[in-house]
PDB file of C-alpha atoms in Angstrom:
ATOM      1  CA  MET K 230      15.039 -13.142  -6.630  1.00  0.00           C
ATOM      2  CA  ASN K 231      18.027 -15.304  -5.768  1.00  0.00           C
ATOM      3  CA  ALA K 232      16.868 -18.111  -8.069  1.00  0.00           C
ATOM      4  CA  VAL K 233      16.495 -15.663 -10.962  1.00  0.00           C
ATOM      5  CA  SER K 234      19.939 -14.213 -10.330  1.00  0.00           C
ATOM      6  CA  LYS K 235      21.599 -17.634 -10.210  1.00  0.00           C
ATOM      7  CA  MET K 236      19.769 -18.767 -13.352  1.00  0.00           C
ATOM      8  CA  LEU K 237      20.870 -15.691 -15.323  1.00  0.00           C
ATOM      9  CA  GLN K 238      24.493 -16.077 -14.213  1.00  0.00           C
ATOM     10  CA  ALA K 239      24.757 -19.732 -15.206  1.00  0.00           C
ATOM     11  CA  LYS K 240      26.977 -20.674 -18.163  1.00  0.00           C
ATOM     12  CA  ASP K 241      24.270 -22.726 -19.842  1.00  0.00           C
ATOM     13  CA  VAL K 242      21.353 -20.328 -19.367  1.00  0.00           C
ATOM     14  CA  ASP K 243      18.167 -21.082 -21.316  1.00  0.00           C
ATOM     15  CA  ILE K 244      16.860 -17.673 -22.402  1.00  0.00           C
ATOM     16  CA  HIS K 245      13.303 -18.942 -22.827  1.00  0.00           C
ATOM     17  CA  LYS K 246      13.192 -20.278 -19.249  1.00  0.00           C
ATOM     18  CA  ALA K 247      14.927 -17.162 -17.921  1.00  0.00           C
ATOM     19  CA  VAL K 248      12.318 -14.899 -19.537  1.00  0.00           C
ATOM     20  CA  GLY K 249       9.548 -16.999 -17.991  1.00  0.00           C
ATOM     21  CA  VAL K 250      11.139 -16.832 -14.551  1.00  0.00           C
ATOM     22  CA  LEU K 251      11.641 -13.065 -14.886  1.00  0.00           C
ATOM     23  CA  GLN K 252       8.004 -12.544 -15.849  1.00  0.00           C
ATOM     24  CA  ASN K 253       6.913 -14.641 -12.866  1.00  0.00           C
ATOM     25  CA  THR K 254       9.180 -12.580 -10.603  1.00  0.00           C
ATOM     26  CA  ILE K 255       7.720  -9.304 -11.873  1.00  0.00           C
ATOM     27  CA  GLN K 256       4.183 -10.618 -11.316  1.00  0.00           C
ATOM     28  CA  ALA K 257       5.102 -11.835  -7.821  1.00  0.00           C
ATOM     29  CA  LEU K 258       6.530  -8.412  -6.934  1.00  0.00           C
ATOM     30  CA  SER K 259       3.354  -6.740  -8.171  1.00  0.00           C
ATOM     31  CA  ALA K 260       1.262  -9.080  -6.027  1.00  0.00           C
ATOM     32  CA  TYR K 261       3.620  -8.526  -3.064  1.00  0.00           C
ATOM     33  CA  ARG K 262       3.008  -4.777  -3.370  1.00  0.00           C
ATOM     34  CA  ASP K 263      -0.694  -5.355  -2.690  1.00  0.00           C
ATOM     35  CA  ASP K 264      -0.013  -7.477   0.431  1.00  0.00           C
ATOM     36  CA  PHE K 265       1.331  -4.725   2.683  1.00  0.00           C
ATOM     37  CA  ASP K 266      -0.765  -5.854   5.663  1.00  0.00           C
ATOM     38  CA  GLN K 267       0.629  -9.399   5.507  1.00  0.00           C
ATOM     39  CA  VAL K 268       4.189  -8.066   5.153  1.00  0.00           C
ATOM     40  CA  LYS K 269       3.626  -5.758   8.135  1.00  0.00           C
ATOM     41  CA  ARG K 270       2.337  -8.638  10.302  1.00  0.00           C
ATOM     42  CA  THR K 271       5.351 -10.767   9.380  1.00  0.00           C
ATOM     43  CA  ALA K 272       7.726  -7.893  10.171  1.00  0.00           C
ATOM     44  CA  GLN K 273       6.008  -7.242  13.517  1.00  0.00           C
ATOM     45  CA  ASN K 274       6.287 -10.910  14.498  1.00  0.00           C
ATOM     46  CA  LEU K 275       9.970 -10.882  13.593  1.00  0.00           C
ATOM     47  CA  ALA K 276      10.512  -7.642  15.532  1.00  0.00           C
ATOM     48  CA  GLU K 277       8.836  -9.157  18.606  1.00  0.00           C
ATOM     49  CA  ARG K 278      11.100 -12.203  18.474  1.00  0.00           C
ATOM     50  CA  TRP K 279      14.170  -9.965  18.215  1.00  0.00           C
ATOM     51  CA  GLY K 280      12.939  -7.487  20.819  1.00  0.00           C
ATOM     52  CA  ALA K 281      12.967  -4.566  18.393  1.00  0.00           C
ATOM     53  CA  GLN K 282      10.531  -1.677  18.184  1.00  0.00           C
ATOM     54  CA  SER K 283       7.743  -2.302  15.679  1.00  0.00           C
ATOM     55  CA  GLU K 284       5.661   0.864  15.988  1.00  0.00           C
ATOM     56  CA  PHE K 285       5.577   3.677  13.460  1.00  0.00           C
ATOM     57  CA  ARG K 286       6.458   7.083  14.868  1.00  0.00           C
ATOM     58  CA  GLU K 287       3.916   9.840  14.581  1.00  0.00           C
ATOM     59  CA  ILE K 288       5.308  13.175  13.500  1.00  0.00           C
ATOM     60  CA  ARG K 289       4.005  16.621  14.223  1.00  0.00           C
ATOM     61  CA  LYS K 290       1.982  18.101  11.397  1.00  0.00           C
ATOM     62  CA  ARG K 291       3.810  21.101   9.997  1.00  0.00           C
ATOM     63  CA  ARG K 292       2.040  24.379   9.604  1.00  0.00           C
ATOM     64  CA  MET K 293       2.538  25.733   6.146  1.00  0.00           C
ATOM     65  CA  LYS K 294       2.039  29.340   5.206  1.00  0.00           C
ATOM     66  CA  ARG K 295      -0.824  29.596   2.759  1.00  0.00           C
ATOM     67  CA  HIS K 296      -1.326  32.291   0.187  1.00  0.00           C
ATOM     68  CA  PHE K 297      -4.738  33.820  -0.307  1.00  0.00           C
ATOM     69  CA  ASP K 298      -5.141  32.461  -3.851  1.00  0.00           C
ATOM     70  CA  GLU K 299      -4.225  28.838  -3.090  1.00  0.00           C
ATOM     71  CA  LEU K 300      -6.995  26.444  -3.980  1.00  0.00           C
ATOM     72  CA  SER K 301      -5.588  23.327  -2.408  1.00  0.00           C
ATOM     73  CA  GLN K 302      -3.048  22.588   0.192  1.00  0.00           C
ATOM     74  CA  GLY K 303      -0.697  19.686  -0.354  1.00  0.00           C
ATOM     75  CA  GLU K 304      -1.859  17.033   2.062  1.00  0.00           C
ATOM     76  CA  ARG K 305       0.961  15.501   4.012  1.00  0.00           C
ATOM     77  CA  LEU K 306       0.686  12.042   5.469  1.00  0.00           C
ATOM     78  CA  SER K 307       0.745  12.321   9.244  1.00  0.00           C
ATOM     79  CA  ASP K 308       0.053   8.626   9.821  1.00  0.00           C
ATOM     80  CA  GLY K 309       3.415   6.869  10.131  1.00  0.00           C
ATOM     81  CA  GLU K 310       2.191   3.592   8.655  1.00  0.00           C
ATOM     82  CA  SER K 311       0.682   5.233   5.558  1.00  0.00           C
ATOM     83  CA  ARG K 312       3.779   7.346   5.076  1.00  0.00           C
ATOM     84  CA  PHE K 313       6.001   4.237   5.267  1.00  0.00           C
ATOM     85  CA  ARG K 314       3.750   2.237   2.918  1.00  0.00           C
ATOM     86  CA  ILE K 315       3.712   4.963   0.263  1.00  0.00           C
ATOM     87  CA  ASN K 316       7.194   6.485   0.563  1.00  0.00           C
ATOM     88  CA  VAL K 317       9.241   3.364   1.335  1.00  0.00           C
ATOM     89  CA  PHE K 318       7.434   0.079   0.667  1.00  0.00           C
ATOM     90  CA  ASN K 319       5.573   0.940  -2.548  1.00  0.00           C
ATOM     91  CA  ALA K 320       8.368   3.173  -3.836  1.00  0.00           C
ATOM     92  CA  SER K 321      10.994   0.442  -3.358  1.00  0.00           C
ATOM     93  CA  LEU K 322       8.900  -2.231  -5.054  1.00  0.00           C
ATOM     94  CA  ASP K 323       8.058   0.118  -7.935  1.00  0.00           C
ATOM     95  CA  ILE K 324      11.756   0.843  -8.497  1.00  0.00           C
ATOM     96  CA  ILE K 325      12.657  -2.862  -8.407  1.00  0.00           C
ATOM     97  CA  ASN K 326       9.820  -3.725 -10.784  1.00  0.00           C
ATOM     98  CA  SER K 327      10.684  -1.001 -13.297  1.00  0.00           C
ATOM     99  CA  GLN K 328      14.400  -1.863 -13.185  1.00  0.00           C
ATOM    100  CA  LEU K 329      13.668  -5.543 -13.862  1.00  0.00           C
ATOM    101  CA  SER K 330      11.404  -4.612 -16.754  1.00  0.00           C
ATOM    102  CA  GLN K 331      13.839  -2.105 -18.274  1.00  0.00           C
ATOM    103  CA  ARG K 332      16.997  -4.169 -17.903  1.00  0.00           C
ATOM    104  CA  PHE K 333      15.588  -7.307 -19.457  1.00  0.00           C
ATOM    105  CA  THR K 334      13.510  -5.800 -22.265  1.00  0.00           C
ATOM    106  CA  SER K 335      16.128  -6.671 -24.875  1.00  0.00           C
ATOM    107  CA  MET K 336      16.373 -10.245 -23.608  1.00  0.00           C
ATOM    108  CA  CYS K 337      12.588 -10.616 -23.893  1.00  0.00           C
ATOM    109  CA  GLU K 338      12.656  -9.198 -27.425  1.00  0.00           C
ATOM    110  CA  THR K 339      15.480 -11.566 -28.375  1.00  0.00           C
ATOM    111  CA  ASN K 340      13.469 -14.448 -26.965  1.00  0.00           C
ATOM    112  CA  LYS K 341      10.436 -13.447 -29.049  1.00  0.00           C
ATOM    113  CA  LEU K 342      12.534 -13.078 -32.179  1.00  0.00           C
ATOM    114  CA  PHE K 343      14.328 -16.428 -31.899  1.00  0.00           C
ATOM    115  CA  GLN K 344      11.575 -18.423 -30.207  1.00  0.00           C
ATOM    116  CA  ALA K 345      10.803 -20.250 -33.448  1.00  0.00           C
ATOM    117  CA  THR K 346      14.328 -21.670 -33.604  1.00  0.00           C
ATOM    118  CA  LEU K 347      13.975 -23.506 -30.314  1.00  0.00           C
ATOM    119  CA  ASN K 348      13.867 -27.290 -30.438  1.00  0.00           C
ATOM    120  CA  ARG K 349      10.380 -27.237 -28.939  1.00  0.00           C
ATOM    121  CA  ALA K 350       8.826 -25.418 -31.912  1.00  0.00           C
ATOM    122  CA  GLN K 351       6.436 -27.343 -34.151  1.00  0.00           C
ATOM    123  CA  ASP K 352       6.489 -27.042 -37.950  1.00  0.00           C
ATOM    124  CA  ASN K 353       3.342 -24.932 -38.133  1.00  0.00           C
ATOM    125  CA  ALA K 354       4.749 -22.568 -35.472  1.00  0.00           C
ATOM    126  CA  LEU K 355       7.938 -22.222 -37.528  1.00  0.00           C
ATOM    127  CA  HIS K 356       5.899 -21.454 -40.649  1.00  0.00           C
ATOM    128  CA  GLN K 357       3.799 -18.857 -38.830  1.00  0.00           C
ATOM    129  CA  HIS K 358       6.892 -17.198 -37.394  1.00  0.00           C
ATOM    130  CA  ALA K 359       8.595 -17.134 -40.790  1.00  0.00           C
ATOM    131  CA  ASP K 360       5.461 -15.767 -42.443  1.00  0.00           C
ATOM    132  CA  HIS K 361       5.134 -13.034 -39.838  1.00  0.00           C
ATOM    133  CA  HIS K 362       8.776 -11.948 -39.506  1.00  0.00           C
ATOM    134  CA  ASP K 363      10.474 -12.945 -42.745  1.00  0.00           C
ATOM    135  CA  SER K 364       7.740 -12.752 -45.377  1.00  0.00           C
ATOM    136  CA  ARG K 365       9.811 -10.395 -47.572  1.00  0.00           C
ATOM    137  CA  ASP K 366      12.698 -12.854 -47.731  1.00  0.00           C
ATOM    138  CA  LEU K 367      10.734 -16.043 -48.389  1.00  0.00           C
ATOM    139  CA  SER K 368       8.981 -17.177 -51.518  1.00  0.00           C
ATOM    140  CA  PRO K 369       5.291 -18.148 -51.262  1.00  0.00           C
ATOM    141  CA  SER K 370       6.157 -21.763 -52.116  1.00  0.00           C
ATOM    142  CA  PHE K 371       8.277 -22.043 -48.950  1.00  0.00           C
ATOM    143  CA  LEU K 372       5.267 -21.705 -46.673  1.00  0.00           C
ATOM    144  CA  VAL K 373       3.272 -24.464 -48.382  1.00  0.00           C
TER     145      VAL K 373
END
């Protein structure tokens, strides 16, 4: 995350590289979300070194008044680890992922739109881009 932040704040930022790094970051966060067990082991090892508590507290299951016509009762998570994984870990990563996607959508669209003007583009890529995006403005002889 720090590398992405520094890259985007640089004066001479390359939008194409920044979009690639952002997409890699979003993919890494999605993969990180699936590695809760590894993250938990790392956190427990760190807590042991610091002498901090690393156990999840168990809470008492609340008794809820049920009405006679209720079909299902809302299951509450009584397991502290599951509750933390769903309500804190996954929720935090989902918020970060959606914020990254939403905030940089326009930059990704700008990159797609102007990608053909980059120095790395080949002639046939420029012609394809012009044919796809600017076909109304170009004569057929231009694309030959």
